[in-house]
Amino acid sequence: LASALNLEPHPEGGWNRRTWASPVSDDVSEDEASVRRRATATVIIFLLPPGESSAWHKVASAETWIWNGLGSIVIDVGGTGTSPTPEQRTVLGGDLAVGEQLQVHIPAGVWQRTIPSDHSALASCVVSPGFDFADFQLE
């Protein structure tokens, strides 16, 4: 499936490809000394094959994960501290009767990871301001 979707390995785990970047860009800065221009939003398609997971990581932008089919993805969030502290677990998937969610929102700067499952899962992720590896931190 990764080959059919033209996906590449992601450093955090899983497989991905950017499918869209907003043509609108803006200056983003953490402080007055560091200003960068980037897309106001980006979208990726993300495949998590059976047994794979993503490591604890955080992004300086807000993310919305959208379930695209196949299996489900368990997402842990772990606060905003210097290292993750598991706080909440949500399942991104289509089985609403058991509490799975079609969309999961991760606020900016919050630690997150995915947990391996027995089935491939496919999702999209919208990031705003747009994803930039300069704002990505692995534990």
mmCIF file of C-alpha atoms in Angstrom:
data_model
loop_
_atom_site.group_PDB
_atom_site.id
_atom_site.type_symbol
_atom_site.label_atom_id
_atom_site.label_comp_id
_atom_site.label_asym_id
_atom_site.label_seq_id
_atom_site.Cartn_x
_atom_site.Cartn_y
_atom_site.Cartn_z
ATOM 1 C CA LEU A 1 0.000 0.000 0.000
ATOM 2 C CA ALA A 2 2.879 2.384 0.782
ATOM 3 C CA SER A 3 4.230 1.823 -2.726
ATOM 4 C CA ALA A 4 0.803 2.237 -4.368
ATOM 5 C CA LEU A 5 0.314 5.549 -2.519
ATOM 6 C CA ASN A 6 3.875 6.700 -3.253
ATOM 7 C CA LEU A 7 4.666 7.031 0.467
ATOM 8 C CA GLU A 8 8.073 7.337 2.098
ATOM 9 C CA PRO A 9 9.204 6.366 5.616
ATOM 10 C CA HIS A 10 8.581 9.082 8.193
ATOM 11 C CA PRO A 11 11.323 9.731 10.823
ATOM 12 C CA GLU A 12 8.797 9.263 13.663
ATOM 13 C CA GLY A 13 7.544 5.931 12.235
ATOM 14 C CA GLY A 14 4.946 4.965 9.653
ATOM 15 C CA TRP A 15 4.844 6.125 6.024
ATOM 16 C CA ASN A 16 3.736 9.473 4.600
ATOM 17 C CA ARG A 17 3.550 11.871 1.671
ATOM 18 C CA ARG A 18 2.637 15.535 1.636
ATOM 19 C CA THR A 19 -0.447 15.870 -0.547
ATOM 20 C CA TRP A 20 -1.063 19.613 -0.241
ATOM 21 C CA ALA A 21 0.500 22.828 0.974
ATOM 22 C CA SER A 22 -1.503 26.029 1.105
ATOM 23 C CA PRO A 23 -0.453 28.545 -1.549
ATOM 24 C CA VAL A 24 -0.871 31.160 1.203
ATOM 25 C CA SER A 25 2.193 31.603 3.375
ATOM 26 C CA ASP A 26 2.910 33.659 6.452
ATOM 27 C CA ASP A 27 5.786 34.614 8.715
ATOM 28 C CA VAL A 28 6.035 32.364 11.758
ATOM 29 C CA SER A 29 8.313 33.142 14.667
ATOM 30 C CA GLU A 30 9.080 31.712 18.064
ATOM 31 C CA ASP A 31 10.897 34.916 19.015
ATOM 32 C CA GLU A 32 11.939 38.187 17.355
ATOM 33 C CA ALA A 33 15.295 36.752 16.243
ATOM 34 C CA SER A 34 13.824 33.791 14.368
ATOM 35 C CA VAL A 35 11.266 34.472 11.637
ATOM 36 C CA ARG A 36 10.488 31.918 8.898
ATOM 37 C CA ARG A 37 8.019 31.935 6.038
ATOM 38 C CA ARG A 38 5.907 28.819 5.564
ATOM 39 C CA ALA A 39 2.556 27.614 4.270
ATOM 40 C CA THR A 40 -0.410 28.440 6.475
ATOM 41 C CA ALA A 41 -1.448 24.757 6.336
ATOM 42 C CA THR A 42 -0.238 21.413 4.983
ATOM 43 C CA VAL A 43 -1.803 17.968 4.585
ATOM 44 C CA ILE A 44 -0.172 14.533 4.556
ATOM 45 C CA ILE A 45 -1.483 11.038 4.012
ATOM 46 C CA PHE A 46 -0.120 8.677 6.683
ATOM 47 C CA LEU A 47 -0.011 4.882 6.666
ATOM 48 C CA LEU A 48 0.659 2.909 9.821
ATOM 49 C CA PRO A 49 1.277 -0.757 8.878
ATOM 50 C CA PRO A 50 0.676 -3.599 11.364
ATOM 51 C CA GLY A 51 3.152 -3.621 14.239
ATOM 52 C CA GLU A 52 4.558 -0.150 13.450
ATOM 53 C CA SER A 53 4.177 2.883 15.681
ATOM 54 C CA SER A 54 5.359 6.456 15.855
ATOM 55 C CA ALA A 55 7.773 7.568 18.534
ATOM 56 C CA TRP A 56 6.907 10.268 21.056
ATOM 57 C CA HIS A 57 7.205 13.566 19.206
ATOM 58 C CA LYS A 58 5.775 17.054 19.189
ATOM 59 C CA VAL A 59 5.189 19.723 16.586
ATOM 60 C CA ALA A 60 4.956 23.489 17.148
ATOM 61 C CA SER A 61 1.703 23.577 15.122
ATOM 62 C CA ALA A 62 -1.780 22.224 15.780
ATOM 63 C CA GLU A 63 -2.654 18.964 14.020
ATOM 64 C CA THR A 64 -5.954 17.361 13.075
ATOM 65 C CA TRP A 65 -5.819 13.648 12.254
ATOM 66 C CA ILE A 66 -8.600 12.392 9.952
ATOM 67 C CA TRP A 67 -9.346 8.677 9.592
ATOM 68 C CA ASN A 68 -9.217 7.497 5.966
ATOM 69 C CA GLY A 69 -10.045 3.834 6.371
ATOM 70 C CA LEU A 70 -8.659 0.401 7.040
ATOM 71 C CA GLY A 71 -7.792 -0.192 10.713
ATOM 72 C CA SER A 72 -7.685 2.200 13.610
ATOM 73 C CA ILE A 73 -4.808 4.192 15.119
ATOM 74 C CA VAL A 74 -4.364 4.546 18.867
ATOM 75 C CA ILE A 75 -2.995 8.015 19.652
ATOM 76 C CA ASP A 76 -1.495 8.883 23.041
ATOM 77 C CA VAL A 77 -0.942 12.506 24.042
ATOM 78 C CA GLY A 78 1.588 13.395 26.699
ATOM 79 C CA GLY A 79 1.426 17.032 27.711
ATOM 80 C CA THR A 80 3.678 19.967 26.876
ATOM 81 C CA GLY A 81 6.592 19.373 29.274
ATOM 82 C CA THR A 82 10.204 18.693 28.405
ATOM 83 C CA SER A 83 9.366 14.994 28.056
ATOM 84 C CA PRO A 84 6.047 13.191 27.522
ATOM 85 C CA THR A 85 3.803 12.131 30.377
ATOM 86 C CA PRO A 86 0.932 9.989 29.029
ATOM 87 C CA GLU A 87 -2.319 11.840 29.758
ATOM 88 C CA GLN A 88 -4.950 10.703 27.276
ATOM 89 C CA ARG A 89 -5.498 7.904 24.768
ATOM 90 C CA THR A 90 -7.843 8.296 21.782
ATOM 91 C CA VAL A 91 -8.590 5.855 18.974
ATOM 92 C CA LEU A 92 -8.803 7.273 15.447
ATOM 93 C CA GLY A 93 -11.074 4.984 13.442
ATOM 94 C CA GLY A 94 -14.479 4.276 12.031
ATOM 95 C CA ASP A 95 -16.074 2.124 14.743
ATOM 96 C CA LEU A 96 -18.073 4.888 16.403
ATOM 97 C CA ALA A 97 -20.088 2.370 18.446
ATOM 98 C CA VAL A 98 -16.977 1.543 20.519
ATOM 99 C CA GLY A 99 -15.886 5.169 20.873
ATOM 100 C CA GLU A 100 -13.470 5.549 17.967
ATOM 101 C CA GLN A 101 -13.210 9.090 16.589
ATOM 102 C CA LEU A 102 -13.200 10.102 12.916
ATOM 103 C CA GLN A 103 -10.973 13.083 13.764
ATOM 104 C CA VAL A 104 -8.490 13.706 16.556
ATOM 105 C CA HIS A 105 -7.127 17.182 17.313
ATOM 106 C CA ILE A 106 -3.638 17.567 18.822
ATOM 107 C CA PRO A 107 -2.908 21.099 20.094
ATOM 108 C CA ALA A 108 0.372 22.768 19.160
ATOM 109 C CA GLY A 109 3.377 21.743 21.243
ATOM 110 C CA VAL A 110 1.795 18.604 22.732
ATOM 111 C CA TRP A 111 3.676 15.287 22.835
ATOM 112 C CA GLN A 112 2.042 12.477 20.870
ATOM 113 C CA ARG A 113 2.699 8.947 19.678
ATOM 114 C CA THR A 114 0.851 6.115 17.966
ATOM 115 C CA ILE A 115 0.588 2.553 19.256
ATOM 116 C CA PRO A 116 1.099 -0.506 17.020
ATOM 117 C CA SER A 117 -1.951 -2.443 15.903
ATOM 118 C CA ASP A 118 -2.588 -5.711 14.082
ATOM 119 C CA HIS A 119 -3.957 -3.956 10.971
ATOM 120 C CA SER A 120 -2.844 -1.262 8.544
ATOM 121 C CA ALA A 121 -4.464 2.112 9.163
ATOM 122 C CA LEU A 122 -4.676 5.093 6.851
ATOM 123 C CA ALA A 123 -5.169 8.702 7.933
ATOM 124 C CA SER A 124 -4.619 12.251 6.767
ATOM 125 C CA CYS A 125 -3.144 14.960 8.939
ATOM 126 C CA VAL A 126 -3.805 18.680 8.540
ATOM 127 C CA VAL A 127 -1.154 20.879 10.187
ATOM 128 C CA SER A 128 -1.545 24.620 10.708
ATOM 129 C CA PRO A 129 0.652 26.587 10.463
ATOM 130 C CA GLY A 130 2.089 24.223 7.875
ATOM 131 C CA PHE A 131 4.440 21.435 8.936
ATOM 132 C CA ASP A 132 8.140 22.263 8.987
ATOM 133 C CA PHE A 133 10.798 19.830 10.250
ATOM 134 C CA ALA A 134 12.373 22.785 12.084
ATOM 135 C CA ASP A 135 9.357 22.616 14.450
ATOM 136 C CA PHE A 136 9.482 18.821 14.891
ATOM 137 C CA GLN A 137 10.972 17.228 18.000
ATOM 138 C CA LEU A 138 11.489 13.514 18.690
ATOM 139 C CA GLU A 139 11.919 12.344 22.267
#
